[in-house]
XYZ file of C-alpha atoms in Angstrom:
507
model
C 15.369 30.389 12.445
C 17.446 27.785 10.672
C 20.283 29.603 8.924
C 22.285 28.349 5.950
C 25.183 26.247 7.144
C 28.597 27.957 7.222
C 31.436 26.901 4.997
C 32.810 23.710 6.454
C 33.743 21.412 3.638
C 34.553 20.955 -0.041
C 31.988 19.119 -2.108
C 32.974 18.071 -5.610
C 30.382 16.121 -7.539
C 31.428 12.965 -9.392
C 31.829 14.593 -12.828
C 34.258 17.069 -11.290
C 36.526 14.489 -9.607
C 38.359 13.794 -12.840
C 38.527 17.436 -13.825
C 42.234 17.890 -13.119
C 43.031 14.960 -15.387
C 41.348 16.503 -18.404
C 42.390 20.134 -17.997
C 45.586 19.591 -19.968
C 43.659 17.932 -22.781
C 41.058 20.706 -22.772
C 43.688 23.412 -23.137
C 45.291 21.695 -26.132
C 42.173 21.839 -28.300
C 41.966 23.314 -31.775
C 42.961 27.011 -31.706
C 39.766 27.852 -33.609
C 37.638 26.806 -30.628
C 35.079 29.405 -29.593
C 35.728 31.825 -32.476
C 32.901 34.352 -32.390
C 32.026 37.881 -33.402
C 31.854 39.958 -30.245
C 30.118 42.822 -32.034
C 30.434 46.490 -31.131
C 30.723 47.262 -27.428
C 29.791 50.732 -26.297
C 31.114 51.708 -22.882
C 28.519 52.964 -20.466
C 29.027 56.012 -18.287
C 28.977 53.907 -15.145
C 31.221 50.932 -14.493
C 30.694 47.644 -12.752
C 27.928 45.086 -12.965
C 24.391 46.401 -13.232
C 22.660 46.738 -9.884
C 19.416 45.034 -10.768
C 16.126 45.438 -8.972
C 14.768 42.499 -7.053
C 11.250 42.113 -8.442
C 9.160 45.120 -9.512
C 5.825 45.907 -7.885
C 2.753 47.590 -9.318
C 3.286 51.218 -10.423
C 2.607 53.771 -7.689
C 1.004 56.175 -10.155
C -2.627 55.038 -10.633
C -2.701 56.248 -14.243
C 0.436 54.307 -15.136
C -0.937 51.257 -13.332
C -4.183 51.558 -15.296
C -2.275 51.798 -18.587
C -0.114 48.786 -17.695
C -3.187 46.747 -16.788
C -4.693 47.648 -20.157
C -1.584 46.319 -21.926
C -1.665 43.162 -19.803
C -5.322 42.657 -20.658
C -4.691 43.037 -24.385
C -1.819 40.577 -24.257
C -3.900 38.137 -22.201
C -6.501 38.126 -24.973
C -4.006 36.386 -27.270
C -2.962 32.760 -27.300
C -1.298 31.901 -24.027
C 2.170 30.459 -23.701
C 0.898 26.878 -23.631
C -1.133 27.121 -26.853
C 1.249 26.810 -29.756
C 1.275 26.504 -33.517
C 4.910 25.479 -34.102
C 6.183 28.055 -36.560
C 8.386 31.140 -36.659
C 6.441 32.534 -39.624
C 4.436 35.034 -37.576
C 7.367 36.383 -35.533
C 9.499 36.533 -38.701
C 6.777 38.585 -40.379
C 6.687 40.942 -37.390
C 10.474 41.329 -37.454
C 10.272 42.114 -41.165
C 7.799 44.963 -40.787
C 9.748 46.285 -37.777
C 12.942 46.453 -39.845
C 14.704 43.384 -38.370
C 15.582 44.934 -34.967
C 16.985 41.622 -33.699
C 19.925 42.000 -36.091
C 21.043 45.318 -34.594
C 23.108 43.696 -31.818
C 24.944 40.439 -31.073
C 23.229 37.950 -28.797
C 23.635 34.911 -26.581
C 20.774 32.418 -26.922
C 19.870 30.037 -24.071
C 17.826 26.839 -24.188
C 17.523 23.781 -21.943
C 14.982 22.485 -19.439
C 16.174 23.804 -16.089
C 18.411 26.689 -15.037
C 17.852 28.970 -18.032
C 16.785 32.088 -16.146
C 19.463 31.837 -13.450
C 22.104 31.281 -16.133
C 20.784 34.255 -18.114
C 21.014 36.462 -15.036
C 24.613 35.370 -14.450
C 25.567 36.023 -18.079
C 23.935 39.441 -17.840
C 25.880 40.285 -14.659
C 29.180 39.200 -16.214
C 28.658 41.215 -19.396
C 27.600 44.246 -17.380
C 30.724 44.000 -15.257
C 32.739 44.407 -18.463
C 30.870 47.640 -19.231
C 28.537 46.269 -21.867
C 24.978 47.491 -22.039
C 22.752 44.436 -21.826
C 19.231 43.468 -22.720
C 17.818 40.319 -21.116
C 14.649 38.484 -22.185
C 13.453 35.692 -19.889
C 10.234 33.896 -19.003
C 8.017 33.323 -17.186
C 7.882 36.215 -14.742
C 7.700 35.837 -10.966
C 5.464 38.790 -10.092
C 5.375 41.418 -12.854
C 5.250 41.037 -16.616
C 7.850 43.817 -16.872
C 10.473 41.411 -15.436
C 10.622 39.630 -18.763
C 12.414 42.471 -20.539
C 15.410 43.924 -18.700
C 17.859 46.656 -19.634
C 21.159 47.015 -17.772
C 20.098 44.412 -15.241
C 16.783 45.996 -14.264
C 13.276 45.265 -15.536
C 11.888 47.856 -17.902
C 10.041 50.496 -15.939
C 6.269 50.383 -16.503
C 6.180 53.554 -18.582
C 8.820 52.228 -20.959
C 7.106 48.833 -21.133
C 3.811 50.486 -22.080
C 5.599 52.612 -24.674
C 7.309 49.537 -26.149
C 3.947 47.865 -26.580
C 2.304 50.924 -28.109
C 5.238 51.349 -30.520
C 4.821 47.908 -32.070
C 1.030 47.555 -31.716
C 0.211 48.878 -35.227
C 2.702 46.449 -36.752
C 1.343 43.579 -34.678
C -2.152 44.310 -35.969
C -0.785 44.442 -39.528
C 0.776 40.985 -39.158
C -2.353 39.628 -37.444
C -4.383 40.590 -40.503
C -2.027 38.737 -42.852
C -1.540 35.469 -40.937
C -3.846 32.460 -40.438
C -3.430 32.915 -36.674
C -2.883 36.083 -34.656
C 0.464 36.591 -32.977
C 0.528 34.920 -29.562
C 1.175 36.491 -26.171
C 4.769 35.260 -26.230
C 5.376 36.332 -29.826
C 4.254 39.885 -29.116
C 6.443 40.071 -26.013
C 9.382 38.759 -28.032
C 8.802 41.450 -30.637
C 8.653 44.076 -27.879
C 11.934 42.846 -26.406
C 13.831 42.788 -29.699
C 12.552 46.241 -30.660
C 13.313 47.676 -27.211
C 16.854 46.290 -27.304
C 17.470 47.927 -30.679
C 15.970 51.188 -29.478
C 18.059 51.318 -26.269
C 20.471 50.402 -27.936
C 22.085 47.425 -26.209
C 25.552 46.061 -26.867
C 24.425 42.458 -26.419
C 21.130 40.646 -25.821
C 20.801 37.638 -23.520
C 17.777 35.691 -24.721
C 16.075 32.712 -23.099
C 13.822 30.544 -25.253
C 10.208 30.167 -24.221
C 9.923 26.488 -25.133
C 12.010 24.180 -27.267
C 14.259 25.840 -29.801
C 13.797 25.519 -33.548
C 10.246 26.912 -33.689
C 10.432 29.040 -30.545
C 9.530 32.676 -31.184
C 12.943 33.837 -29.998
C 14.659 31.833 -32.733
C 14.771 34.641 -35.297
C 18.135 35.755 -33.926
C 21.464 34.480 -35.237
C 23.418 34.119 -32.023
C 27.121 33.428 -32.171
C 26.897 31.714 -28.765
C 24.254 29.069 -28.049
C 23.906 27.897 -24.441
C 22.236 24.599 -23.528
C 21.426 24.118 -19.841
C 20.569 20.632 -18.493
C 17.857 18.836 -20.457
C 15.238 16.676 -18.780
C 11.744 15.421 -19.591
C 9.315 18.347 -19.626
C 6.685 19.535 -22.115
C 6.837 16.000 -23.536
C 3.540 16.485 -25.371
C 5.178 19.187 -27.504
C 8.908 18.482 -27.536
C 9.191 14.691 -27.489
C 9.150 11.845 -25.010
C 12.897 11.146 -24.816
C 15.946 13.220 -23.962
C 17.185 12.804 -27.534
C 13.929 14.049 -29.075
C 13.787 17.062 -26.765
C 17.463 17.848 -27.391
C 16.889 17.604 -31.132
C 14.213 20.278 -30.902
C 16.261 22.515 -28.605
C 19.311 22.155 -30.873
C 17.463 24.359 -33.340
C 19.016 27.451 -31.759
C 22.504 26.372 -32.858
C 23.408 28.475 -35.875
C 26.030 28.053 -38.589
C 29.536 28.466 -37.192
C 28.344 29.263 -33.662
C 29.937 28.212 -30.383
C 27.826 25.866 -28.261
C 28.237 25.920 -24.478
C 26.892 22.548 -23.403
C 26.036 21.846 -19.758
C 26.205 18.305 -18.433
C 23.555 16.277 -20.259
C 22.093 12.787 -20.488
C 24.140 10.861 -23.036
C 21.433 10.724 -25.709
C 20.741 14.459 -25.336
C 24.444 15.256 -25.727
C 24.625 13.071 -28.830
C 21.729 14.942 -30.428
C 23.378 18.276 -29.688
C 26.739 17.165 -31.062
C 25.077 15.860 -34.232
C 23.489 19.255 -34.830
C 26.800 21.009 -34.148
C 28.498 18.902 -36.813
C 25.753 19.685 -39.316
C 26.210 23.463 -38.945
C 29.977 23.468 -38.360
C 29.557 24.759 -34.800
C 32.223 24.408 -32.111
C 31.239 22.756 -28.846
C 32.593 23.417 -25.344
C 31.411 20.748 -22.901
C 30.995 21.037 -19.149
C 33.315 18.551 -17.486
C 35.695 18.652 -20.443
C 36.525 22.152 -21.709
C 35.098 23.921 -18.643
C 33.401 23.147 -15.353
C 33.293 23.335 -11.568
C 36.651 22.501 -9.987
C 35.533 22.864 -6.365
C 32.840 24.416 -4.231
C 32.352 25.164 -0.560
C 29.173 26.088 1.233
C 29.440 29.647 2.521
C 27.215 31.938 4.535
C 24.736 33.388 2.062
C 25.772 31.166 -0.830
C 28.862 29.264 -1.929
C 32.526 29.768 -2.779
C 33.613 28.374 -6.130
C 36.641 27.600 -8.205
C 35.652 27.444 -11.852
C 37.570 26.231 -14.853
C 36.783 28.398 -17.854
C 37.833 28.225 -21.477
C 40.794 30.486 -20.709
C 41.947 29.255 -17.322
C 40.998 28.851 -13.688
C 38.987 31.354 -11.665
C 39.350 31.015 -7.894
C 37.501 32.405 -4.862
C 34.272 33.178 -6.694
C 31.486 33.961 -4.239
C 28.035 33.157 -5.600
C 25.146 34.314 -3.385
C 22.892 31.435 -4.486
C 22.412 27.986 -2.983
C 22.785 24.538 -4.513
C 25.227 22.585 -6.643
C 23.007 23.273 -9.660
C 23.714 26.996 -9.326
C 27.454 26.336 -9.275
C 27.089 24.450 -12.550
C 24.960 27.274 -13.949
C 27.790 29.650 -13.022
C 30.330 27.538 -14.915
C 28.083 27.546 -17.986
C 27.538 31.309 -17.759
C 31.262 31.987 -17.440
C 32.091 29.826 -20.469
C 29.377 31.561 -22.494
C 30.808 34.996 -21.748
C 34.358 33.800 -22.465
C 33.162 32.456 -25.817
C 31.450 35.755 -26.575
C 34.745 37.583 -25.999
C 36.723 35.038 -28.008
C 38.607 33.625 -25.015
C 40.259 30.335 -25.902
C 40.525 31.199 -29.585
C 41.017 34.846 -30.520
C 42.426 35.849 -27.149
C 44.806 33.923 -24.888
C 44.392 33.786 -21.130
C 41.460 34.348 -18.833
C 39.149 37.273 -18.165
C 40.008 39.679 -15.348
C 39.460 37.750 -12.115
C 38.421 40.739 -9.998
C 35.746 41.680 -12.530
C 34.480 38.101 -12.598
C 34.325 37.980 -8.796
C 32.501 41.284 -8.615
C 29.973 40.180 -11.208
C 29.119 36.850 -9.622
C 28.808 38.403 -6.163
C 26.067 40.699 -7.535
C 23.857 37.934 -8.966
C 20.280 37.577 -7.778
C 17.731 34.989 -8.876
C 14.316 35.630 -7.288
C 12.279 32.547 -6.543
C 15.271 30.202 -6.673
C 15.974 28.917 -3.122
C 15.153 32.443 -1.994
C 14.713 33.110 1.727
C 11.816 35.536 2.225
C 11.043 35.213 5.925
C 12.585 34.107 9.206
C 11.123 32.551 12.388
C 10.305 30.197 10.813
C 12.430 30.362 7.708
C 10.332 30.409 4.522
C 12.114 29.551 1.266
C 10.678 29.946 -2.227
C 11.746 27.865 -5.200
C 10.126 27.682 -8.627
C 10.923 24.000 -9.294
C 8.135 22.638 -11.493
C 9.440 19.329 -12.842
C 11.136 16.305 -11.249
C 14.682 17.238 -12.276
C 14.278 20.750 -10.920
C 12.720 19.417 -7.731
C 15.632 17.035 -7.148
C 18.121 19.884 -7.566
C 16.100 22.027 -5.159
C 15.852 19.235 -2.582
C 19.600 18.622 -2.736
C 20.415 22.321 -2.484
C 18.052 22.850 0.425
C 19.389 19.857 2.348
C 22.969 20.978 1.768
C 22.631 24.646 2.673
C 20.050 24.642 5.455
C 19.960 22.817 8.764
C 16.211 22.311 9.047
C 15.115 19.836 11.698
C 11.662 19.678 10.123
C 10.549 20.944 6.708
C 6.984 21.655 5.641
C 6.201 21.853 1.942
C 3.621 24.090 0.279
C 3.006 22.802 -3.241
C 0.853 24.258 -5.984
C 1.543 22.898 -9.463
C 0.326 23.208 -13.032
C -1.887 20.474 -14.405
C 0.329 19.772 -17.418
C 3.360 18.764 -15.324
C 4.634 15.446 -13.960
C 3.251 16.214 -10.507
C 3.843 12.723 -9.131
C 7.515 12.885 -10.098
C 7.731 16.360 -8.577
C 6.224 15.195 -5.277
C 8.372 12.060 -5.192
C 11.494 14.212 -5.464
C 10.428 16.183 -2.385
C 9.102 13.263 -0.337
C 12.398 12.478 1.452
C 12.778 16.047 2.761
C 9.175 17.023 3.584
C 7.839 16.039 6.996
C 4.407 17.166 5.846
C 3.027 18.840 2.745
C 0.266 21.399 2.356
C -1.362 21.134 -1.055
C -2.764 24.291 -2.621
C -3.305 25.955 -5.997
C -2.439 29.281 -7.558
C -4.733 31.620 -9.457
C -3.607 30.542 -12.929
C -6.028 28.810 -15.250
C -3.331 26.152 -15.699
C -3.227 25.363 -11.976
C -4.020 21.792 -10.980
C -7.072 21.551 -8.754
C -5.947 21.261 -5.131
C -8.046 18.152 -4.490
C -6.678 16.416 -7.585
C -3.122 17.269 -6.589
C -3.828 16.123 -3.020
C -4.958 12.730 -4.299
C -1.571 12.291 -5.971
C 0.189 13.584 -2.849
C -1.563 10.979 -0.682
C -0.162 8.261 -2.971
C 3.346 9.613 -2.380
C 3.250 10.805 1.246
C 0.382 8.889 2.798
C -2.783 10.432 4.161
C -1.312 11.507 7.513
C 1.323 13.772 5.935
C -0.983 15.649 3.538
C -3.111 18.705 4.278
C -5.237 20.535 1.698
C -5.739 24.306 1.660
C -6.998 25.462 -1.756
C -6.329 29.144 -0.991
C -2.625 29.954 -1.064
C -2.813 32.393 1.846
C -4.446 29.679 3.987
C -1.814 27.183 2.856
C 1.027 29.491 3.889
C -0.560 30.091 7.276
C -1.100 26.363 7.793
C 2.490 25.529 6.859
C 3.939 28.206 9.128
C 1.736 26.946 11.968
C 2.967 23.392 11.400
C 6.574 24.595 11.383
C 6.064 26.357 14.720
C 3.959 23.587 16.237
C 6.354 22.129 18.795
C 9.330 23.518 20.694
C 11.505 20.608 19.628
C 11.083 21.768 16.064
C 12.490 25.245 16.603
C 14.673 24.706 13.526
C 11.720 23.997 11.243
C 11.218 25.667 7.884
C 8.782 25.997 4.995
C 9.449 25.507 1.275
C 6.945 26.940 -1.212
C 7.317 25.330 -4.617
C 5.725 23.625 -7.615
C 5.286 26.554 -10.000
C 6.702 29.978 -10.812
C 3.182 31.364 -10.400
C 2.768 29.796 -6.958
C 6.108 31.260 -5.910
C 5.284 34.701 -7.281
C 1.933 34.844 -5.512
C 3.486 33.600 -2.270
C 6.145 36.259 -2.593
C 3.493 38.959 -2.733
C 1.521 37.461 0.162
C 4.675 37.372 2.294
C 5.377 41.019 1.541
C 8.554 40.494 -0.470
C 8.904 43.229 -3.104
């Protein structure tokens, strides 16, 4: 097995090299920076960060499983997540008849192209470590639909998920009857999440957009903190063909007087975000200026970080995730939580360092450079666009000492699959092309034709069934003694990763 490399060096990316020079400037900003309403915070009976489940499996009780499948089937009969009629009219109507549950708690709203779910999980862990009861809404799911709605760091249990659906079903049907189009799959789930959070009740909701921003179904909340993870070209048929156009759409989550936590962005994307912030009198904290990654070292099982937050420096932070992109996600998450608590404006100084360390050390992010098997090592990563694939390739090369890497790729047909494959070409010795069970999956032969353009015919193998593809890749990794340090990366889609996770027995 090829293990992650031990800590042996510091690795500061270029944007971080000038960090020390701008810290003084960053700490002299306007005292009104990051002013927010933290909302009420009810202490829970237990302390410390929530101990979240990994990924839930099917219910053991056959009756509960049957009921959950019935809910899944009803939801599947609605518009899927890729069929959209850009409007918040339907979700707003549902919130109205439900009594505006999304206004019962403060929230942190997250948009961007890559890193949203990992950042949401980190924010959730940090808030939980400070004894706040959290609700987290993310998408898509890896294995179970119940993952999308979490309370206190764990997915809703199936019984509660079923109950949440049944509770709002009459209101959903009422809205369906009044609108030109029925509520979509994602809109109903969003309504379930907001109602469940109010019912819990939570102290704060951490909400990831489904797509875009201004017309996304989640955008009926008025979050005091808006988080923007790195923006790249994805969903260009719906969001725009340039970074600026996509950023303009995603900037729709920035509300009047909010604080914007802005990850490193392409210049035109940053300009679009800043323009929106000016329009709504929002305050912006920028990665690499007001906060960021000071240093990072590779460590066994993850990485050791020093982060600069809005209130000061946080040292010796162990993050059990791989890749420079996860370090930057951590910096964004920390700044978002500081802004939520008013650090840098209402309160001087930093958050408690021991609590921060404890929170970050508890973070999990299934399907993100996740090791699920040894001998040979099999890693899963849900990269599905070129920018995500480049981050995955860099993280894998940095943290693992593979002498030979075999790729298993199954992608969706609406993605830039050539760009995805080109990002992985330098690190894959061979690639096994496959497809997942989703109706959106690209046909294996079509994907293989693109792969041959990128890798050449000799480095491409086609196995339409995912189980056969995994077996073929593992066989290739074990093929010769000289490649005892070989590994397998399964990637291309969250669905491919989720199905591989089940096939490999990871629950």
